[in-house]
Coordinates of C-alpha atoms and ligand atoms in Angstrom, one line a residue:
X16 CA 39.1 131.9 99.6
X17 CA 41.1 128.5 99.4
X18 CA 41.1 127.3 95.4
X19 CA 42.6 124.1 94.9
X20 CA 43.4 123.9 91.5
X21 CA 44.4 120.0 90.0
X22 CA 45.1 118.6 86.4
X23 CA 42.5 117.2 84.3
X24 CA 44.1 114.0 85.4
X25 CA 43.3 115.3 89.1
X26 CA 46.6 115.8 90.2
X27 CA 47.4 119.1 92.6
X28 CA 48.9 121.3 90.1
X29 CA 49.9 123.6 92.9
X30 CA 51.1 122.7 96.2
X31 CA 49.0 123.7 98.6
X32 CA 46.2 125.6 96.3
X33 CA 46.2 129.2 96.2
X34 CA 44.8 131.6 98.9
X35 CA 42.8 134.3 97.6
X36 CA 40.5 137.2 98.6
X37 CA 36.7 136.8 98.7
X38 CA 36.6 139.4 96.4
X39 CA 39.1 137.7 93.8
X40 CA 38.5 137.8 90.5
X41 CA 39.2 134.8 87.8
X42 CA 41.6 137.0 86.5
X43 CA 43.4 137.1 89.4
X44 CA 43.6 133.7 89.8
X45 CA 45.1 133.4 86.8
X46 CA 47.5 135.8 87.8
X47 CA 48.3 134.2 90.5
X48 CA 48.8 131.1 88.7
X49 CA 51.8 132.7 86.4
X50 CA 52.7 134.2 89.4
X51 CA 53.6 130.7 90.6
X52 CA 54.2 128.9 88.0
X53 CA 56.0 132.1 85.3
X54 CA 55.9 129.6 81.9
X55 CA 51.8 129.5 82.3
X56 CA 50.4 133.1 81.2
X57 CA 46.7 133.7 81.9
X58 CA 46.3 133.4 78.3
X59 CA 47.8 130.6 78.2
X60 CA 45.5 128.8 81.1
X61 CA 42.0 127.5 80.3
X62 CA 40.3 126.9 83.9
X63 CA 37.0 124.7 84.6
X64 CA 34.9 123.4 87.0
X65 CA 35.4 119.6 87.8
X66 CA 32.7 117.2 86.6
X67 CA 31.4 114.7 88.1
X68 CA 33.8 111.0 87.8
X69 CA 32.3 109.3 84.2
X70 CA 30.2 112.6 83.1
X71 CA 29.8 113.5 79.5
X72 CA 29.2 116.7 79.6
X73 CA 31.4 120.1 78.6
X74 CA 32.9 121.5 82.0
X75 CA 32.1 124.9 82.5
X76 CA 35.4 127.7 81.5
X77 CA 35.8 129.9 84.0
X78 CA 35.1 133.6 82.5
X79 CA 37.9 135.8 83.7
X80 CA 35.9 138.5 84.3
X81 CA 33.8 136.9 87.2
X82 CA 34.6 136.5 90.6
X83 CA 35.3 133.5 92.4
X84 CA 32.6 133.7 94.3
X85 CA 30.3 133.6 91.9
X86 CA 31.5 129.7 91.1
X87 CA 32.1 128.8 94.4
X88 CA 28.3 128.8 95.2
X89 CA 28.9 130.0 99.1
X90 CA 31.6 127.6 99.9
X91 CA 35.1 129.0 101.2
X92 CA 36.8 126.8 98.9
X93 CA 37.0 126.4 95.4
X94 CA 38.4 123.3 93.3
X95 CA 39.2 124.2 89.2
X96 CA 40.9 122.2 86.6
X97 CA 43.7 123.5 84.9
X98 CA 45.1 123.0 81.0
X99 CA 47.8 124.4 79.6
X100 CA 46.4 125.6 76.2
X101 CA 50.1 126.3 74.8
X102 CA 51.8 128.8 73.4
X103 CA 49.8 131.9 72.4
X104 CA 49.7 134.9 69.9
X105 CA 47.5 137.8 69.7
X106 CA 44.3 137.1 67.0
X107 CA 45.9 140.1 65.8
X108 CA 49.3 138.6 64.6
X109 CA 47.7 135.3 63.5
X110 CA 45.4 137.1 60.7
X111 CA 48.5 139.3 59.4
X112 CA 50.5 136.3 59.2
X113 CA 47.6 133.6 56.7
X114 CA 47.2 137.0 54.5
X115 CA 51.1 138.5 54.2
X116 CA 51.8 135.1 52.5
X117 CA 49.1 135.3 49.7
X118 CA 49.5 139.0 49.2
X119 CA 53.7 138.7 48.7
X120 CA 53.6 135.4 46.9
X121 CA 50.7 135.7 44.7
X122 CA 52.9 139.2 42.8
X123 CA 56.2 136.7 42.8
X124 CA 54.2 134.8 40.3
X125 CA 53.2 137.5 38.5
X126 CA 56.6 139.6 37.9
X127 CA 59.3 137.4 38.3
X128 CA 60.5 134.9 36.2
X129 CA 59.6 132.3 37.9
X130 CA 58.4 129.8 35.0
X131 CA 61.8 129.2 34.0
X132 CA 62.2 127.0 37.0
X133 CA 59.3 124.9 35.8
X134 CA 60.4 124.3 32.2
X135 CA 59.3 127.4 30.5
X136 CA 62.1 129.4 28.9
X137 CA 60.0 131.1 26.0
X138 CA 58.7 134.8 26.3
X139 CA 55.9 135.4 29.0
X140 CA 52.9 137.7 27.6
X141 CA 51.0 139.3 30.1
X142 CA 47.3 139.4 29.7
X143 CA 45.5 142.5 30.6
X144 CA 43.1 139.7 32.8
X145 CA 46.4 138.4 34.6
X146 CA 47.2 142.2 35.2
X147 CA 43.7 143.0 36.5
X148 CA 43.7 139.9 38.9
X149 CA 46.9 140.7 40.3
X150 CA 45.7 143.9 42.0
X151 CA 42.1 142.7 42.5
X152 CA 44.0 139.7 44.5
X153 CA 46.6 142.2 46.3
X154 CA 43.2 144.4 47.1
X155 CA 41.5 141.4 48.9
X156 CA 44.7 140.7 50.7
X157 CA 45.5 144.0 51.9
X158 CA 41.6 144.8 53.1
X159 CA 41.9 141.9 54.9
X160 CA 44.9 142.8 56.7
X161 CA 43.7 146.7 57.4
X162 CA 40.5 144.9 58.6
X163 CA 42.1 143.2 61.5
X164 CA 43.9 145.7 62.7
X165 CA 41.5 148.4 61.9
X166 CA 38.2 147.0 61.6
X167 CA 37.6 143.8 64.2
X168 CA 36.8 144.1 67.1
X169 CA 37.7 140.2 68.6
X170 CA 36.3 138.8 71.6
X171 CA 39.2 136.5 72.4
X172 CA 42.8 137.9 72.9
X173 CA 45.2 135.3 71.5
X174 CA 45.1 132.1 69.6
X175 CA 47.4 128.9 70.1
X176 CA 50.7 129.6 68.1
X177 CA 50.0 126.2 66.7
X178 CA 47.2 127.5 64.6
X179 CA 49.7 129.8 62.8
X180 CA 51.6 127.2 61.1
X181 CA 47.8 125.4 60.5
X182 CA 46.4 128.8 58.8
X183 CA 49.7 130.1 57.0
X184 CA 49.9 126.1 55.2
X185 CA 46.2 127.1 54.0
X186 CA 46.5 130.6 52.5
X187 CA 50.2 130.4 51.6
X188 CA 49.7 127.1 49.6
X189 CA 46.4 127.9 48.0
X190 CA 47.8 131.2 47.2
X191 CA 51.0 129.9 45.5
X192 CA 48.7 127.2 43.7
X193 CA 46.4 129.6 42.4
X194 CA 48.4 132.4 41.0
X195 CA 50.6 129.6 39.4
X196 CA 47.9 129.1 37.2
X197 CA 46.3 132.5 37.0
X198 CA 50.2 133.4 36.0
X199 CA 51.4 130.8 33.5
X200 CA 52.5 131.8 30.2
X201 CA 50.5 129.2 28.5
X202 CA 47.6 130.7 30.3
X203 CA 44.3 131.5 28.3
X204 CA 42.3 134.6 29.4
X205 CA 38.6 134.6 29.2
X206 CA 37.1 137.4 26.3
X207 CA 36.8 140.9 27.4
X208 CA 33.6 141.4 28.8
X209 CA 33.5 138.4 30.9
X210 CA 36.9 139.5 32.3
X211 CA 34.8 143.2 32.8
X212 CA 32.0 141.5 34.9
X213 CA 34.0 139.0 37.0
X214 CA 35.9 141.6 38.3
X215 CA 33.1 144.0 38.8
X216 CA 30.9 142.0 40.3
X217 CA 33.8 141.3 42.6
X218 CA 34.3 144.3 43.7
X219 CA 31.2 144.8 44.2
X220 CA 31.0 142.3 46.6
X221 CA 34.4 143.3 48.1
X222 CA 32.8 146.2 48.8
X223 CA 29.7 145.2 50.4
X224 CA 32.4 142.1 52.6
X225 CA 33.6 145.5 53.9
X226 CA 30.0 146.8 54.6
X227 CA 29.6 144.3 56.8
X228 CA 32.6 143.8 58.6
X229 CA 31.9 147.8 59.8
X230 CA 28.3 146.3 60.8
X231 CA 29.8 143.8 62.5
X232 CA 32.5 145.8 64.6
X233 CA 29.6 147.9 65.4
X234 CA 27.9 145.4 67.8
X235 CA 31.0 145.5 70.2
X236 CA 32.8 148.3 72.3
X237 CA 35.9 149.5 71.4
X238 CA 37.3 146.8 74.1
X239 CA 35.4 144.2 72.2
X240 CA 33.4 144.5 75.0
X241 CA 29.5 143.3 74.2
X242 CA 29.5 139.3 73.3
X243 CA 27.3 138.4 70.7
X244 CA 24.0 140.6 69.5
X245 CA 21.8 139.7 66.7
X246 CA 23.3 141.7 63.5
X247 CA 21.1 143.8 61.5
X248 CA 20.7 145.8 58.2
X249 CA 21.7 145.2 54.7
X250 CA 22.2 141.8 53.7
X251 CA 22.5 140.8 57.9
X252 CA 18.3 141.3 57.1
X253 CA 18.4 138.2 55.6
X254 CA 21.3 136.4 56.0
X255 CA 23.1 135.3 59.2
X256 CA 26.7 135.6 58.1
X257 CA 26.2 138.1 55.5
X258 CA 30.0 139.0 55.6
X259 CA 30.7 135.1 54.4
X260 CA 27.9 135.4 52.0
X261 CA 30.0 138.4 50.0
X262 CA 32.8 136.6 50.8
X263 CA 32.4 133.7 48.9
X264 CA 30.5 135.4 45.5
X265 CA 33.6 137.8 45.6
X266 CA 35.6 134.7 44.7
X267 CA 33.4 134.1 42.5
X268 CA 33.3 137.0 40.5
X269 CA 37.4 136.1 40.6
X270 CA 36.8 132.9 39.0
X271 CA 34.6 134.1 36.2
X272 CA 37.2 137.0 35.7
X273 CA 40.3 134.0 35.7
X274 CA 38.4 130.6 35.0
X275 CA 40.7 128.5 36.4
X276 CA 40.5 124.8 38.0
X277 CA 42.9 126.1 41.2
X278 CA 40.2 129.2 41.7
X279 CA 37.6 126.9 41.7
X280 CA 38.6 124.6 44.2
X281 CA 40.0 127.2 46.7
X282 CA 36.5 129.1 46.3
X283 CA 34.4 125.5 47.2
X284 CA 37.0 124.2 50.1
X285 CA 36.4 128.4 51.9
X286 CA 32.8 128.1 51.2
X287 CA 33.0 124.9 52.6
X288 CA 34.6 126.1 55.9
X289 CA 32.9 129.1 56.0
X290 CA 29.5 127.2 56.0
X291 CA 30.5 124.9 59.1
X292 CA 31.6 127.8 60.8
X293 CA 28.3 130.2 59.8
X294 CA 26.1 126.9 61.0
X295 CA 27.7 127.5 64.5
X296 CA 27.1 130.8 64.6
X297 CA 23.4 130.6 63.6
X298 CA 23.0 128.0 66.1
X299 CA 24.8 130.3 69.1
X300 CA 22.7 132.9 68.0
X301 CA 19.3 131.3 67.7
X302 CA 20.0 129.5 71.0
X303 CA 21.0 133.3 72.5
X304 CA 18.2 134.9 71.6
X305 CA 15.6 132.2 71.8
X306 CA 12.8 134.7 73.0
X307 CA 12.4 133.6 76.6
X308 CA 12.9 135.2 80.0
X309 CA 12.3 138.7 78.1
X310 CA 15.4 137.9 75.8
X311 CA 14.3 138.6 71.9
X312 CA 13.6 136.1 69.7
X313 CA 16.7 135.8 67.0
X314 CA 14.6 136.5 63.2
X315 CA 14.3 133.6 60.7
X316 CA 17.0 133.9 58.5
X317 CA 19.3 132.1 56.0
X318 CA 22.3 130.6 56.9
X319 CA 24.9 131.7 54.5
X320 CA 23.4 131.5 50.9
X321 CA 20.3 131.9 50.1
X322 CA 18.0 130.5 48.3
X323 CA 20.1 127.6 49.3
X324 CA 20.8 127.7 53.2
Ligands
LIG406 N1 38.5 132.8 52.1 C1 38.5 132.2 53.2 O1 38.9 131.1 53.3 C2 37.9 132.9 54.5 C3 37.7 132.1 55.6 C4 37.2 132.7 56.7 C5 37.0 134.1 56.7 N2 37.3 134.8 55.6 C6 37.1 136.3 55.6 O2 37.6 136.9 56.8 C7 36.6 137.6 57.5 C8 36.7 137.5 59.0 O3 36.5 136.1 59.3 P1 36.0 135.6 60.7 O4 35.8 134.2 60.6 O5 36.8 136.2 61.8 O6 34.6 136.4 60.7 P2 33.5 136.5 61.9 O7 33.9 135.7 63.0 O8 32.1 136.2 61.3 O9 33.4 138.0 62.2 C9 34.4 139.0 62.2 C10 34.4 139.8 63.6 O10 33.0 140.1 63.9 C11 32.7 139.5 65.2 N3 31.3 139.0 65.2 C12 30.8 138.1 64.4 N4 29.5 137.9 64.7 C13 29.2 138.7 65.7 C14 28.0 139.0 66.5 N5 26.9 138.3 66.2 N6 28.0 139.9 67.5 C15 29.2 140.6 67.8 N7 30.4 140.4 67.1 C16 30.4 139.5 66.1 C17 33.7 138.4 65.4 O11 33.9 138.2 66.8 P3 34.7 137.0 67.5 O12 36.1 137.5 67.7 O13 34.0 136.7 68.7 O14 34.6 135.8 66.5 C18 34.9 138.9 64.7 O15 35.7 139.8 65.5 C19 35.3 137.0 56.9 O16 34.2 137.8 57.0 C20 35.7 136.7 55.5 O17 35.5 137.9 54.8 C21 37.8 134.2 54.5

């Protein structure tokens, strides 16, 4: 098979096109791309179909697990678009990178005398709430880490490299900002037993975060193999993104424990994120599993927060 492969701007991207077999997977396409071209790795390489001059709509993305046949619809040739998606790390290496940050910095705050370079050369008293927060924040950090090696099972590979910069800014600011505050010595901890149940009910939820992460990884092969299925049991019985659900009340249960303004806003601009993205995936899901042509019908659930959404 003959693929011509051109630019978005329609420009042949290589001379010539490519000569394939008919059995020729997109995968090997792509390897014959790098092949060609060496700086253009197949992760690197996002390949459509061409759209019509003045159309609207998304072009389809060639899944690298079909054949070429399959888009080709008969023909002996086959024309795709090529973009260079840039530079590209494993999802992997992206995740340990946003949560090393937080989980080094956040401690910096808490042993080191750090105040000192903000004005503060008086004796620092350590609550027993600053202490407590310090390893329930180095606990999130470090589940989170053994999670994505250990628990996730992604469905894409890598990530653009420029998205670890993005991420890191995010986690490693928000982290410094909030164990500032957490850490000060003019700091004023909550009483005892609010302290108690912030924490607990935190943990709680850190727990149950963790729950459904293991639900999760269950709907995939080991390969992450499977695409998307409808989750189910515990909270996934009522809620769509149950895992974002426990995500966002274990910060909460951090906030009541610490009460500070830094908390607080970190906790609304994840929840915040968190409910864009769990919109999408109710939407992809419904849409999925929209009962017709024998597929099931996806069950009428919240959002992310119920009674709320
Ligand atoms: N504090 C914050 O700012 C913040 C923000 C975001 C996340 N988080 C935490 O980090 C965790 C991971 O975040 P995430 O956004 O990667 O979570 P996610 O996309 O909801 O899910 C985690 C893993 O499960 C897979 N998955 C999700 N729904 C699935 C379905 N219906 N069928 C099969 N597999 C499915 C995902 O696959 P794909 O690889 O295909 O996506 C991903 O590998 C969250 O649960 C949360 O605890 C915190």
């Amino acid at each position: 098979m003959k693929v011509i492969i051109t630019t978005r701007s329609g420009k042949e991207f290589i001379k010539g096109g490519l000569d394939l077999s008919d059995s020729a997977t997109v995968a090997d396409l792509q390897d014959a791309i790098h092949k060609r071209t060496k700086k253009y790795y197949p992760s690197r390489q996002r390949l459509t179909l061409p759209l019509p001059t003045g159309s609207r709509e998304r072009p389809t993305v060639l899944n690298y697990k079909k054949t070429l046949d399959e888009y080709s619809e008969g023909k002996t040739t086959l024309t795709v678009v090529f973009k260079d998606l840039g530079p590209q790390v494993k999802y992997s290496t992206l995740f340990f990178f946003e949560y090393l940050g937080p989980l080094i910095l956040y401690p910096v705050f808490y042993y080191f005398p750090v105040y000192k370079y903000f004005g503060y050369e008086g004796e620092r008293i350590i609550h027993p709430a600053q202490t407590y927060a310090m390893y329930y924040w180095c606990f999130h950090y470090f589940k989170r880490i053994m999670e994505t090696f250990f628990v996730h099972r992604f469905s894409h590979a890598t990530s653009p490299l420029s998205n670890v910069f993005r991420n890191c800014a995010y986690y490693w600011s928000f982290g410094c900002f909030i164990a500032y505050f957490v850490n000060h010595p003019l700091y004023t901890p909550v009483n005892d037993m609010q302290m108690k149940i912030g924490l607990g009910f935190g943990v709680v939820c850190q727990l149950a975060n963790f729950y459904c992460h293991i639900l999760l990884r269950n709907l995939r092969s080991p390969s992450g193999n499977g695409g998307y299925q409808i989750p189910r049991g515990f909270l996934f019985n009522v809620v769509t993104c149950a895992n974002y659900t426990t995500e966002i009340y274990q910060w909460l249960g951090f906030n009541i424990a610490t009460q500070t303004v830094a908390g607080y806003i970190f906790m609304i601009v994840a929840a915040s994120i968190m409910t864009n993205w769990a919109l999408a995936k109710h939407r992809r899901l419904k849409k999925l599993f929209d009962g017709k042509e024998g597929r099931p019908k996806y069950p009428r659930r919240w959002v992310i927060l119920p009674p709320f959404l």
